[in-house]
Amino acid sequence: MSHNKIEQRAAKIGLVNGISTLLSIAFQLLSVPICLKYWGKDTYGSWLTLYASFMLIRSLNTGYGNYVGNKINVLYHQDQQALREHMASSIIGIAIISAIQLSIGMSAIFTDQIMLLLGMNASSVNNLDSGIALLILTVTWALSGSYIGIIHRLLIPTGLMYQAAWWGMGLQASQFLGIMLAAILHFDLLQTSLLFAFIQFTVYIASAIYIRIKLPAYYPWWKKGSLRTGIKDLRNSVLLTISDIIRQGISNGTIILVSYFSGSASVPIFTTVRTLANLWTTVSTLLSTPLFPEIVRFYATGELQKLVTTNRVYWIIAGTIVNLGVLISYPLIEPIYMHWTAHAVTFDKSLVCMLLASVVTANAGSLIVLYFQGINALGIIFSTSIIRGISSLAAGTGLYFYFGLAGFGMGALIGEFFALILMVLYFKLLLFKKNTHIPTLSLLNMTISTGSVILFFINESFNASYSNYVYSAALLAVIFSAIWGWILLEINIRRRLIDLIFRRFIKKMQAL
């Protein structure tokens, strides 16, 4: 496969993901003021807590789905018969996991301890409504998204990742409109969950019909399944499942902890700040996701030097965009935030700084994470998840009592920092075993760019008197690293990037 085709496909996927990113940003920015206006902090906080609890339950099958999906991506290039067997057999594992999820959902209705564990501190009447709402979301997910989510993974190796991105965008837009409608009509939790579940179920079923039409050769998906294969994949995916539970625990568990310690009214304070920080996580995902099919193919075909080159280019382009973007936009965050929330919630500068520093750290290793996920490197995924989980939840909770909500941001930064170090070292070890390596200067270049930004946000978080000087130094360091990194690239790679960015882009714009 030619390099031009790789770059063209990545650019095409990147375009639709870019549109999706802009919509995601718009949805996040619009949802907060609308929900706060029509629902108020308490109801909005209760919905955020309920949704976080649902996502935590849903994470039970995310690991299994990713494990089988990654198998599908690799086996597509190696063994079509084995691909069909693993895809068909996955319905066994999904059935077992769904039974566990439904049991948890049922328990939430009748057991106060489960509700408290999920962070729902309300009256018994509201607890009952919350439990029923949680069960509704869980049931519709088990009947639609669990198995169909695995089928979606067929779209990646078959060259339909572009279409998959549009389906993801459709689901995102539908859910946003549903929540906005629920808020404007002053729906309670039960009514909101019914509307959300209906949208979720409808979109997943429609996407299954689409895949059935586009890829008829693989239908019926459940044909030639094996109980033994399904159970084996379920067993092998345990570490990945635990890792995903921890990952969801970091995201949604933090919301639950905030609700538990400070009450549901404090949840919007934390989530609004995290939403702004996560806008840059979305940009990072936008830049890395289009490369996923290629890095999996490099692994399947043993082209590790191309993997290294792709990662070096990612560090220069994505690293510069995110690091420079975060720094330039930082002075605008507080006035935008206060206008965005209509002064309804408090702005926590220390929390913002710590979360932005953690986002910058995570961005440096995002393509390596994507690679480990794509090849089912369960050990390193599990290890880094444990590090993030302990730091974000355990350390974050401890720091909360000293620094308030900013403590959770500190925990997130600590977790991402040590996870990045471990991932890079392990990545280098795997490459060394295959007589491949990452140039030391490329690693140093990435460290200077990312490290300078992290140093600034740490200083700013503690209101250091010399933060302005550190800010200027960080800007210069990122710009210097971008230029230096570009010079370190081979001439032919630079030419291909210039060709992609300028010539092809200009031609397409002229065609429009």
XYZ file of C-alpha atoms in Angstrom:
512
model
C 0.000 0.000 0.000
C 1.477 3.359 -1.010
C 2.283 6.116 1.459
C 0.011 8.490 -0.450
C -2.981 6.231 0.120
C -2.205 6.052 3.823
C -1.978 9.833 4.086
C -5.081 10.410 1.961
C -7.140 7.990 4.023
C -5.891 9.496 7.285
C -6.722 12.984 5.998
C -10.209 11.880 4.900
C -10.947 10.290 8.267
C -9.394 13.278 9.988
C -11.768 15.607 8.115
C -14.929 13.906 9.341
C -13.423 13.517 12.799
C -12.665 17.222 12.692
C -16.304 17.985 11.985
C -17.243 15.616 14.797
C -14.804 17.389 17.110
C -16.272 20.802 16.320
C -19.757 19.449 16.984
C -18.574 17.822 20.198
C -17.097 21.096 21.381
C -20.272 22.968 20.432
C -22.448 20.389 22.196
C -20.384 20.546 25.373
C -20.361 24.328 25.391
C -24.097 24.599 24.717
C -25.285 21.864 27.057
C -23.932 23.404 30.255
C -25.722 26.799 30.162
C -28.938 25.252 28.830
C -29.024 22.502 31.471
C -28.107 24.907 34.252
C -30.817 27.332 33.142
C -33.710 24.858 32.801
C -32.716 22.124 35.245
C -30.686 24.011 37.842
C -27.530 22.746 39.543
C -29.225 20.037 41.605
C -31.149 18.285 38.805
C -28.292 18.713 36.337
C -25.868 17.321 38.899
C -28.193 14.371 39.546
C -28.319 13.563 35.813
C -24.530 13.794 35.522
C -24.188 11.421 38.480
C -26.735 8.997 37.014
C -25.022 9.031 33.627
C -21.627 8.511 35.277
C -23.049 5.473 37.108
C -24.416 4.079 33.835
C -21.070 4.531 32.094
C -19.368 2.753 34.994
C -21.700 -0.252 34.590
C -21.309 -0.116 30.833
C -17.530 -0.340 31.202
C -17.924 -3.990 32.248
C -18.167 -5.003 28.609
C -15.946 -2.314 27.109
C -12.811 -4.351 27.739
C -14.270 -7.469 26.150
C -15.582 -5.479 23.196
C -12.189 -3.849 22.660
C -10.386 -7.182 22.972
C -12.560 -8.877 20.336
C -12.575 -5.742 18.190
C -8.782 -5.626 18.213
C -8.741 -9.313 17.263
C -10.966 -8.485 14.315
C -8.639 -5.680 13.185
C -5.543 -7.911 13.237
C -7.178 -11.107 11.898
C -8.621 -9.208 8.925
C -5.063 -9.036 7.564
C -4.209 -12.622 8.579
C -7.113 -15.110 8.840
C -10.684 -14.367 7.708
C -12.056 -17.632 9.067
C -10.675 -16.929 12.528
C -12.102 -13.404 12.304
C -15.607 -14.792 11.729
C -15.239 -17.263 14.576
C -14.198 -14.655 17.139
C -16.878 -12.215 15.989
C -19.630 -14.842 16.167
C -18.429 -16.251 19.470
C -18.452 -12.841 21.113
C -22.206 -13.089 21.579
C -21.485 -15.651 24.329
C -19.290 -13.273 26.279
C -21.729 -10.398 25.729
C -24.591 -12.498 27.142
C -22.627 -13.260 30.329
C -21.535 -9.662 30.834
C -25.038 -8.327 30.135
C -26.454 -10.631 32.815
C -24.023 -9.116 35.339
C -24.881 -5.579 34.248
C -28.613 -6.216 34.550
C -28.095 -7.693 38.025
C -26.341 -4.507 39.115
C -29.130 -2.412 37.589
C -31.780 -4.426 39.439
C -29.832 -4.195 42.692
C -29.744 -0.410 42.411
C -33.542 -0.325 42.720
C -33.772 -2.373 45.905
C -30.446 -1.772 47.657
C -29.638 1.580 49.228
C -25.979 0.605 49.577
C -25.652 0.269 45.804
C -27.174 3.713 45.334
C -24.780 5.211 47.877
C -21.881 3.464 46.173
C -22.978 5.078 42.908
C -22.962 8.502 44.560
C -26.734 9.086 44.622
C -27.485 10.749 47.924
C -31.167 11.574 47.712
C -34.469 10.793 49.361
C -35.908 7.282 49.119
C -38.410 8.369 46.449
C -35.726 9.907 44.259
C -33.520 6.903 44.908
C -36.231 4.631 43.501
C -36.602 6.809 40.396
C -32.829 6.931 39.978
C -32.588 3.147 40.288
C -35.309 2.595 37.684
C -33.699 5.161 35.377
C -30.351 3.399 35.708
C -31.962 0.036 34.929
C -33.639 1.453 31.805
C -30.318 2.730 30.469
C -28.632 -0.582 31.277
C -31.322 -2.760 29.645
C -31.356 -0.834 26.361
C -27.567 -0.887 26.252
C -27.468 -4.645 26.829
C -30.007 -5.196 24.036
C -28.348 -2.955 21.467
C -24.937 -1.390 22.018
C -23.133 -4.327 23.646
C -22.989 -6.686 20.655
C -23.530 -4.155 17.886
C -20.579 -2.196 19.270
C -18.361 -5.177 18.414
C -19.863 -5.403 14.936
C -18.940 -1.752 14.449
C -15.286 -2.776 14.656
C -15.670 -4.451 11.250
C -15.824 -1.002 9.700
C -12.211 -0.190 10.629
C -10.206 -2.841 8.713
C -12.715 -2.991 5.839
C -11.966 0.611 4.884
C -15.201 2.053 6.284
C -13.755 3.958 9.231
C -14.867 7.150 7.482
C -18.478 5.934 7.585
C -18.052 4.740 11.167
C -17.068 8.279 12.141
C -20.310 9.597 10.646
C -22.328 7.079 12.643
C -20.523 8.137 15.800
C -21.320 11.734 14.988
C -24.983 10.866 14.459
C -25.212 9.146 17.842
C -23.510 12.080 19.524
C -25.830 14.640 17.914
C -28.954 12.610 18.705
C -28.011 12.217 22.361
C -27.238 15.918 22.667
C -30.591 16.925 21.201
C -32.343 14.454 23.483
C -30.748 15.855 26.635
C -31.443 19.433 25.552
C -35.103 18.547 24.956
C -35.296 16.855 28.352
C -33.840 19.907 30.093
C -36.055 22.430 28.300
C -39.171 20.355 29.065
C -38.028 19.947 32.685
C -38.007 16.148 32.480
C -37.141 14.293 35.656
C -34.468 11.560 35.752
C -36.892 8.796 34.799
C -38.289 10.649 31.792
C -34.815 11.695 30.672
C -33.508 8.124 30.877
C -36.436 6.853 28.750
C -35.730 9.437 26.046
C -31.973 8.813 26.140
C -32.452 5.029 26.017
C -34.825 5.294 23.045
C -32.291 7.366 21.103
C -29.439 5.019 21.981
C -31.388 1.912 20.973
C -32.661 3.403 17.690
C -29.257 4.605 16.468
C -27.525 1.299 17.235
C -30.191 -0.759 15.478
C -30.048 1.552 12.448
C -26.252 1.215 12.320
C -26.562 -2.589 12.433
C -28.857 -2.483 9.405
C -26.328 -0.276 7.609
C -23.460 -2.687 8.308
C -25.627 -5.594 7.161
C -26.111 -3.807 3.802
C -22.500 -2.607 3.354
C -20.792 -5.861 4.433
C -23.184 -8.669 3.457
C -20.381 -11.262 3.270
C -20.031 -11.245 7.065
C -23.736 -11.663 7.803
C -25.098 -13.383 9.840
C -22.512 -12.203 12.350
C -23.297 -14.905 14.880
C -22.851 -17.818 12.447
C -20.090 -20.393 13.155
C -19.596 -19.210 16.713
C -17.944 -21.356 19.369
C -18.761 -21.488 23.072
C -15.143 -22.354 23.794
C -13.814 -19.389 21.805
C -16.298 -17.004 23.404
C -15.358 -18.100 26.934
C -11.648 -18.050 26.100
C -11.847 -14.493 24.736
C -13.834 -13.461 27.799
C -11.177 -14.920 30.085
C -8.328 -13.357 28.130
C -10.007 -9.948 28.203
C -10.267 -9.780 32.007
C -7.230 -7.529 32.408
C -8.502 -5.238 29.657
C -11.945 -5.172 31.287
C -10.461 -4.233 34.647
C -8.390 -1.568 32.896
C -11.506 -0.091 31.286
C -13.407 -0.200 34.574
C -10.544 1.728 36.140
C -10.534 4.174 33.219
C -14.257 4.756 33.584
C -13.779 4.883 37.323
C -11.320 7.715 36.850
C -13.738 9.657 34.651
C -17.102 8.826 36.164
C -15.899 7.638 39.556
C -14.440 11.087 40.210
C -17.871 12.599 39.591
C -19.355 10.085 42.021
C -16.726 10.989 44.636
C -17.387 14.699 44.190
C -21.104 14.043 44.608
C -20.447 11.912 47.684
C -18.146 14.384 49.443
C -19.657 17.693 48.340
C -23.191 16.915 47.145
C -24.712 16.902 43.670
C -24.654 20.725 43.450
C -20.838 20.604 43.355
C -20.751 18.207 40.405
C -21.319 20.920 37.739
C -18.381 22.905 39.170
C -16.052 19.984 38.543
C -17.571 18.807 35.249
C -17.654 22.242 33.618
C -13.959 22.764 34.308
C -13.147 19.253 33.135
C -15.217 19.834 29.991
C -13.022 22.782 29.010
C -9.846 20.804 29.662
C -11.182 17.808 27.752
C -11.707 19.901 24.651
C -7.976 19.430 24.098
C -8.335 15.716 24.773
C -10.844 15.712 21.930
C -8.321 17.443 19.665
C -5.703 14.850 20.631
C -8.128 12.043 19.805
C -8.963 13.707 16.507
C -5.295 13.712 15.515
C -4.512 10.138 16.618
C -7.643 8.141 15.688
C -7.219 8.340 11.874
C -3.863 6.573 12.291
C -5.325 3.591 14.168
C -5.837 1.270 11.140
C -2.306 1.971 9.958
C -0.486 1.302 13.231
C -2.391 -1.978 13.658
C -1.431 -2.938 10.102
C 2.219 -2.066 10.789
C 2.096 -4.471 13.729
C 0.357 -7.234 11.753
C 2.849 -6.958 8.881
C 5.956 -6.384 11.029
C 6.705 -2.877 9.686
C 7.848 -1.428 13.021
C 10.114 1.241 11.550
C 7.043 2.803 9.918
C 5.374 2.706 13.330
C 8.273 4.651 14.845
C 8.207 7.208 12.033
C 4.450 7.683 12.431
C 4.873 8.287 16.141
C 7.669 10.810 15.585
C 5.505 12.748 13.128
C 2.628 12.609 15.603
C 4.783 14.076 18.363
C 5.755 16.998 16.143
C 2.330 17.783 14.656
C -0.091 16.788 17.426
C 2.316 17.765 20.188
C 2.761 21.249 18.778
C -0.938 21.782 18.051
C -2.046 20.716 21.532
C 0.816 22.246 23.538
C 0.769 25.562 21.714
C -3.018 25.649 21.570
C -3.363 25.066 25.309
C -0.884 27.836 26.111
C -2.346 30.413 23.733
C -5.941 29.773 24.811
C -5.233 29.701 28.548
C -5.579 33.485 29.221
C -9.057 33.356 27.633
C -10.380 30.454 29.701
C -11.623 32.321 32.779
C -13.635 35.067 30.990
C -15.054 32.493 28.559
C -15.937 30.187 31.445
C -17.721 32.874 33.431
C -19.713 33.964 30.382
C -20.394 30.343 29.423
C -21.812 29.411 32.830
C -23.471 32.825 33.339
C -21.609 33.039 36.685
C -23.790 30.184 37.981
C -20.802 28.116 39.139
C -17.433 28.952 40.661
C -14.290 29.050 38.517
C -11.483 26.950 40.033
C -8.216 28.090 38.429
C -6.057 25.532 40.223
C -8.276 22.696 38.988
C -8.127 24.043 35.436
C -4.327 24.207 35.487
C -3.884 20.703 36.858
C -6.346 19.178 34.399
C -4.754 20.976 31.443
C -1.334 19.724 32.544
C -2.697 16.156 32.697
C -4.211 16.518 29.211
C -0.886 17.699 27.778
C 0.887 14.756 29.428
C -1.642 12.256 28.096
C -1.368 13.706 24.578
C 2.350 12.888 24.453
C 1.578 9.180 24.794
C -1.797 8.946 23.072
C -0.564 7.257 19.879
C 1.444 4.728 21.904
C -1.691 4.018 23.959
C -3.637 3.505 20.743
C -0.990 1.050 19.546
C -1.035 -0.970 22.787
C -4.829 -1.110 22.651
C -4.806 -2.171 19.016
C -2.475 -5.133 19.609
C -4.133 -6.177 22.902
C -1.004 -5.529 24.990
C -2.976 -6.335 28.135
C -0.123 -6.190 30.644
C 0.971 -2.624 29.964
C -2.625 -1.424 29.550
C -3.527 -2.915 32.928
C -0.419 -1.540 34.640
C -0.943 2.016 33.428
C -4.630 1.832 34.316
C -3.719 0.843 37.870
C -1.308 3.784 38.065
C -3.925 6.225 36.784
C -6.638 4.772 38.998
C -4.634 4.929 42.219
C -3.418 8.433 41.466
C -6.719 9.889 40.247
C -9.037 8.312 42.810
C -6.973 7.370 45.873
C -4.353 10.126 45.726
C -6.925 12.563 44.325
C -9.266 11.889 47.260
C -6.461 12.424 49.754
C -5.375 15.650 48.073
C -9.013 16.809 47.952
C -9.001 17.345 51.714
C -6.056 19.750 51.367
C -6.657 21.438 47.997
C -10.368 20.957 47.339
C -11.455 19.927 43.843
C -7.982 20.784 42.531
C -6.754 17.709 44.406
C -8.463 15.480 41.854
C -6.663 17.393 39.098
C -3.348 16.829 40.864
C -4.095 13.126 41.118
C -4.870 12.987 37.395
C -1.584 14.723 36.534
C 0.476 12.398 38.734
C -1.178 9.349 37.178
C -0.666 10.503 33.588
C 2.977 11.408 34.276
C 4.007 8.002 35.622
C 1.848 6.170 33.069
C 3.606 8.049 30.243
C 7.061 7.140 31.552
C 6.114 3.460 31.854
C 4.553 3.343 28.380
C 7.505 4.969 26.635
C 9.977 2.632 28.369
C 7.914 -0.433 27.479
C 7.462 0.792 23.899
C 11.226 1.236 23.576
C 11.781 -2.275 24.979
C 9.419 -3.869 22.460
C 11.134 -2.034 19.613
C 14.594 -2.971 20.903
C 13.652 -6.665 20.819
C 12.828 -6.209 17.109
C 16.070 -4.305 16.398
C 14.201 -1.011 16.066
C 14.527 2.127 18.174
C 13.200 5.635 18.705
C 15.854 8.308 18.085
C 16.982 9.813 21.391
C 16.759 13.345 19.990
C 13.086 12.795 19.145
C 12.378 11.760 22.727
C 14.290 14.777 24.032
C 12.394 17.063 21.689
C 9.030 15.745 22.921
C 10.166 16.067 26.543
C 11.163 19.725 26.143
C 7.877 20.691 24.492
C 5.596 18.827 26.881
C 7.653 19.388 30.030
C 7.749 23.162 29.628
C 3.958 23.361 29.368
C 3.469 21.136 32.425
C 5.936 23.249 34.413
C 4.001 26.420 33.587
C 0.638 25.018 34.681
C 2.057 23.712 37.954
C 3.456 27.176 38.714
C 0.199 28.848 37.696
C -1.846 26.473 39.826
C 0.000 27.609 42.944
C -0.094 31.287 41.859
C 3.693 31.530 41.691
C 4.876 35.126 41.289
C 7.099 34.273 38.325
C 4.432 32.401 36.305
C 4.452 35.070 33.573
C 8.125 34.388 32.887
C 7.534 30.634 32.830
C 4.636 31.200 30.401
C 6.882 33.051 27.938
C 9.597 30.428 28.288
C 7.071 27.636 27.654
C 5.829 29.327 24.467
C 9.378 29.661 23.154
C 10.186 26.047 24.118
C 7.181 24.671 22.218
C 7.974 26.719 19.109
C 11.657 25.739 19.290
C 10.734 22.048 19.680
C 8.397 22.216 16.678
C 11.131 23.641 14.440
C 13.781 21.271 15.787
C 11.492 18.259 15.437
C 10.740 19.184 11.835
C 14.476 19.386 11.061
C 15.028 15.955 12.658
C 12.586 14.319 10.227
C 13.966 12.699 7.096
C 13.729 14.847 3.949
C 11.358 12.472 2.144
C 8.935 12.508 5.075
C 8.947 16.295 5.153
C 8.230 16.417 1.429
C 5.295 14.020 1.751
C 3.826 16.021 4.632
C 4.160 19.263 2.704
C 2.511 17.607 -0.280
C -0.374 16.390 1.873
C -0.911 19.573 3.837
C -0.529 22.135 1.065
C -0.866 20.735 -2.443
C -3.668 18.231 -1.910
C -5.506 20.482 0.511
C -5.393 23.440 -1.882
C -6.586 21.238 -4.772
C -9.558 19.994 -2.768
C -10.452 23.533 -1.700
C -10.283 24.688 -5.315
C -12.522 21.787 -6.331
C -15.101 22.903 -3.789
